[in-house]
């Protein structure tokens, strides 16, 4: 068989040669061009929900705002107005008392009947009532630091030892007992000064029938000198009890009205808020009075004074004086709380009139009276306090105009846009960059937004919006003004409003930003409630916020050979 | 093209009803059959690039207009480890042990267009990029096939092959319908859909191929020979001689599945919808003392965690099954030349691959010329995969007990493009064809051909 000559093989060979004879060469490298490689990318760059809660740290108001979902957001700041301790609540004046023993005819005869060296005992009881200024009826007082000073004057021509016992004064449970010695040396009068430290001792008046009086039992031992005793010779005591500090006191501590306090609270909120116009429709001052003593007290604010105000400088009466009696603690360790709210409903002129002038200082004048309802069993210790904290609460219910704040964001503009060297796209590939800012405003405030690009030295490189008029204007959410102002939802945002603004950055401008080494952005917002100049009142809730999304559309023309 | 040389034992792989004679067949290990099929529906360099003024230029219009919803890059490889066949009376039984590998990457059209359109060419592409169909599939298994072929007296040809399959490695992409939507107004991105990828034995293979433990721990050997995932397959074929010149054949092959149970690692992200509105600028990020880059990293971590959570990503090692690349064949032959010394046959073959779902079948017109049963040569022209430039060739030569054969579905594959990137050593890649198959081998044919047809046993 002659296979090699058959036409079939000729066709086969020809086909193979024809199919395989062509060989192309392609050099895919830097010179290769890819026409039409001009994709456009839409990139969501950043997103944030600037809720009112998020504004708080920016305003340095972290400790000043309380928020609770469903409740109106409020700015609050608290200051301790006054604090009374034991020293303020009980005053124990120095007790100066005196007693005199006088030898009558009979006593003198007895003494004269003796011989030199004989000792003649004489006992005397002295009852010395304490002198309290406010009708105190104490059960006991424990001194922290106190002293008892005794000055004795004798006209007897004998040596005398006085053994003095005070049952009401105990020291570690032992009755106070001391001996006073007077030595006659031929001159009269014979005097002696004695001082005793009675710190940490206790005065106990709990014996039935004891009406805050000291019983002093004095035993005189007269040592006969051999000289004559005349009727009328006397021994005179002057006692002075001085308490520098008291550890505790029990009993009825009387009605003490020497409590007065004047304090100033700085309201620096208004400076921080930086608003040109600010109105709070429903401000309040909440008082929280805590009492760890067993003394009820009546506190009145005689006035609330705003010295920097021009119109409403003074509020008196009303709720300032209607503060309920501060209840006493029931036992040691107990804390009694008393609250009181001062707001527009119980002040005249209204509290808002004073606060909306933006005072820098509020000056309170307060006074107090213990046991305002008469007798009560009290206790007080050196650690006991009656303290009053005043919280100024400014619910964001009102209007605001020209509020402004700024925040700084550190960014690398080229990396944010994915235009780093070595990336798939570089700056030369960009034909047009369009930044799209989408704002969904759920705040009852309109806002103007500007973004400023800064270099590493915080020098301005460019601004997103070229002119003030070109600032992005975000309309406020639709506010519910269709209800009665007393309705909880009055002034509340019903629906958010959306604003979309495109800013085209030309290649030259983008290059300026990147070459300018932009490292920081400053976001400036100027906000105001709608119709602020017409005093439109709106409410701010913690859940209110403005949602901002920054997206970019990059149109490119990529040349891979570059 | 194996249809053009039915006397070769391996033609039973496309239709087990083919009558390949009355002799004993013995396929030598790794010599009797090696086949490869390559599919590339998109990256044909000669069509994609032109040279203009010494510069290589991408034909973007061609590229973009020829992108389909799903685009394939794939390869099928098969090699006979051992094959044996012998006639028993009117029947012919056979055994074939084959190693088979198929791999395919499916690229969604929107993914290929993305570098040219981005996600913001809203007028051109809309705002939804559909990545449905993104898939990677791999299947490597050993096939133990027991074949049977029978000729009836009435001119029918019947054949079947039952196959026990031993799975080695598999990657199966199940549901894949991820979409990426860019909001027209805010440019917010949102992702929806499900991606289900199941793998088996891949970690063994990776472990065995990494480090120095390949030979030490036996992983490589185990990966090659000890698949523990069994499956079954079956091929059916039927033919009929309507006249002594005209015949028709039909077959369905590789109908079956493999149950993957060992070494499974499955990944599933289902039912999620995830939106990205930009990096969240939090108070921590804006704080004066904070590091923006640290915060950004942290935020991105949170974002990925959120994505992971939203997409409900799960890993498991559940068992699963994967189907074979089932194909159907229909061919009709007419002997235009019928002489004692030679015959000439014109055939039309219609083939369809069902793996990627119902698709337009390929059509092949061929002419086969046989010389006294010693030499068979064939030429073919095919329209496959919307490609009209497929010129094929088959050659079968018998000399003594040795039968050599080769088929090549697309001679244009011989037309190579030399691709060099920068100064690197150039690589050759076929310039044109989307589909190309090559199949070659050498069998031993023992015994004497007898006239048996329809009347008597083929081998006494």
PDB file of N, CA and C in Angstrom, chain A residues 79-84 286-290 299 301 323 386-390:
ATOM      1  N   UNK A  79     -23.350  71.190  91.303  1.00  0.00           N
ATOM      2  CA  UNK A  79     -22.367  71.784  92.206  1.00  0.00           C
ATOM      3  C   UNK A  79     -22.891  71.666  93.631  1.00  0.00           C
ATOM      4  N   UNK A  80     -21.989  71.444  94.538  1.00  0.00           N
ATOM      5  CA  UNK A  80     -22.389  71.379  95.956  1.00  0.00           C
ATOM      6  C   UNK A  80     -22.541  72.800  96.476  1.00  0.00           C
ATOM      7  N   UNK A  81     -23.739  73.065  96.883  1.00  0.00           N
ATOM      8  CA  UNK A  81     -23.998  74.431  97.346  1.00  0.00           C
ATOM      9  C   UNK A  81     -23.519  74.641  98.768  1.00  0.00           C
ATOM     10  N   UNK A  82     -23.846  73.724  99.617  1.00  0.00           N
ATOM     11  CA  UNK A  82     -23.379  73.889 100.995  1.00  0.00           C
ATOM     12  C   UNK A  82     -23.224  72.524 101.620  1.00  0.00           C
ATOM     13  N   UNK A  83     -22.514  72.541 102.729  1.00  0.00           N
ATOM     14  CA  UNK A  83     -22.295  71.312 103.478  1.00  0.00           C
ATOM     15  C   UNK A  83     -22.117  71.699 104.936  1.00  0.00           C
ATOM     16  N   UNK A  84     -23.031  71.212 105.748  1.00  0.00           N
ATOM     17  CA  UNK A  84     -22.965  71.516 107.179  1.00  0.00           C
ATOM     18  C   UNK A  84     -22.450  70.301 107.918  1.00  0.00           C
ATOM     19  N   UNK A 286     -32.522  71.192  90.259  1.00  0.00           N
ATOM     20  CA  UNK A 286     -32.941  70.125  91.165  1.00  0.00           C
ATOM     21  C   UNK A 286     -31.995  70.089  92.349  1.00  0.00           C
ATOM     22  N   UNK A 287     -32.596  70.143  93.527  1.00  0.00           N
ATOM     23  CA  UNK A 287     -31.807  70.102  94.746  1.00  0.00           C
ATOM     24  C   UNK A 287     -31.853  68.691  95.312  1.00  0.00           C
ATOM     25  N   UNK A 288     -30.710  68.233  95.687  1.00  0.00           N
ATOM     26  CA  UNK A 288     -30.640  66.955  96.380  1.00  0.00           C
ATOM     27  C   UNK A 288     -29.907  67.205  97.689  1.00  0.00           C
ATOM     28  N   UNK A 289     -30.649  67.044  98.780  1.00  0.00           N
ATOM     29  CA  UNK A 289     -30.078  67.310 100.095  1.00  0.00           C
ATOM     30  C   UNK A 289     -29.940  65.977 100.814  1.00  0.00           C
ATOM     31  N   UNK A 290     -28.751  65.705 101.216  1.00  0.00           N
ATOM     32  CA  UNK A 290     -28.480  64.463 101.938  1.00  0.00           C
ATOM     33  C   UNK A 290     -28.146  64.792 103.382  1.00  0.00           C
ATOM     34  N   UNK A 299     -34.304  74.288 105.150  1.00  0.00           N
ATOM     35  CA  UNK A 299     -33.397  75.094 104.333  1.00  0.00           C
ATOM     36  C   UNK A 299     -34.223  75.974 103.408  1.00  0.00           C
ATOM     37  N   UNK A 301     -33.833  78.991 100.326  1.00  0.00           N
ATOM     38  CA  UNK A 301     -32.988  79.876  99.530  1.00  0.00           C
ATOM     39  C   UNK A 301     -33.648  81.244  99.543  1.00  0.00           C
ATOM     40  N   UNK A 323     -38.912  74.746 100.099  1.00  0.00           N
ATOM     41  CA  UNK A 323     -38.170  73.492 100.135  1.00  0.00           C
ATOM     42  C   UNK A 323     -38.646  72.682 101.330  1.00  0.00           C
ATOM     43  N   UNK A 386     -24.776  67.489 106.465  1.00  0.00           N
ATOM     44  CA  UNK A 386     -25.982  67.851 105.728  1.00  0.00           C
ATOM     45  C   UNK A 386     -25.493  68.617 104.509  1.00  0.00           C
ATOM     46  N   UNK A 387     -25.688  68.008 103.356  1.00  0.00           N
ATOM     47  CA  UNK A 387     -25.116  68.583 102.134  1.00  0.00           C
ATOM     48  C   UNK A 387     -26.212  68.828 101.116  1.00  0.00           C
ATOM     49  N   UNK A 388     -26.052  69.862 100.346  1.00  0.00           N
ATOM     50  CA  UNK A 388     -27.031  70.198  99.310  1.00  0.00           C
ATOM     51  C   UNK A 388     -26.311  70.319  97.969  1.00  0.00           C
ATOM     52  N   UNK A 389     -26.709  69.457  97.024  1.00  0.00           N
ATOM     53  CA  UNK A 389     -26.193  69.536  95.656  1.00  0.00           C
ATOM     54  C   UNK A 389     -27.277  70.132  94.774  1.00  0.00           C
ATOM     55  N   UNK A 390     -26.895  71.100  94.019  1.00  0.00           N
ATOM     56  CA  UNK A 390     -27.832  71.729  93.084  1.00  0.00           C
ATOM     57  C   UNK A 390     -27.442  71.340  91.658  1.00  0.00           C
TER      58      UNK A 390
END
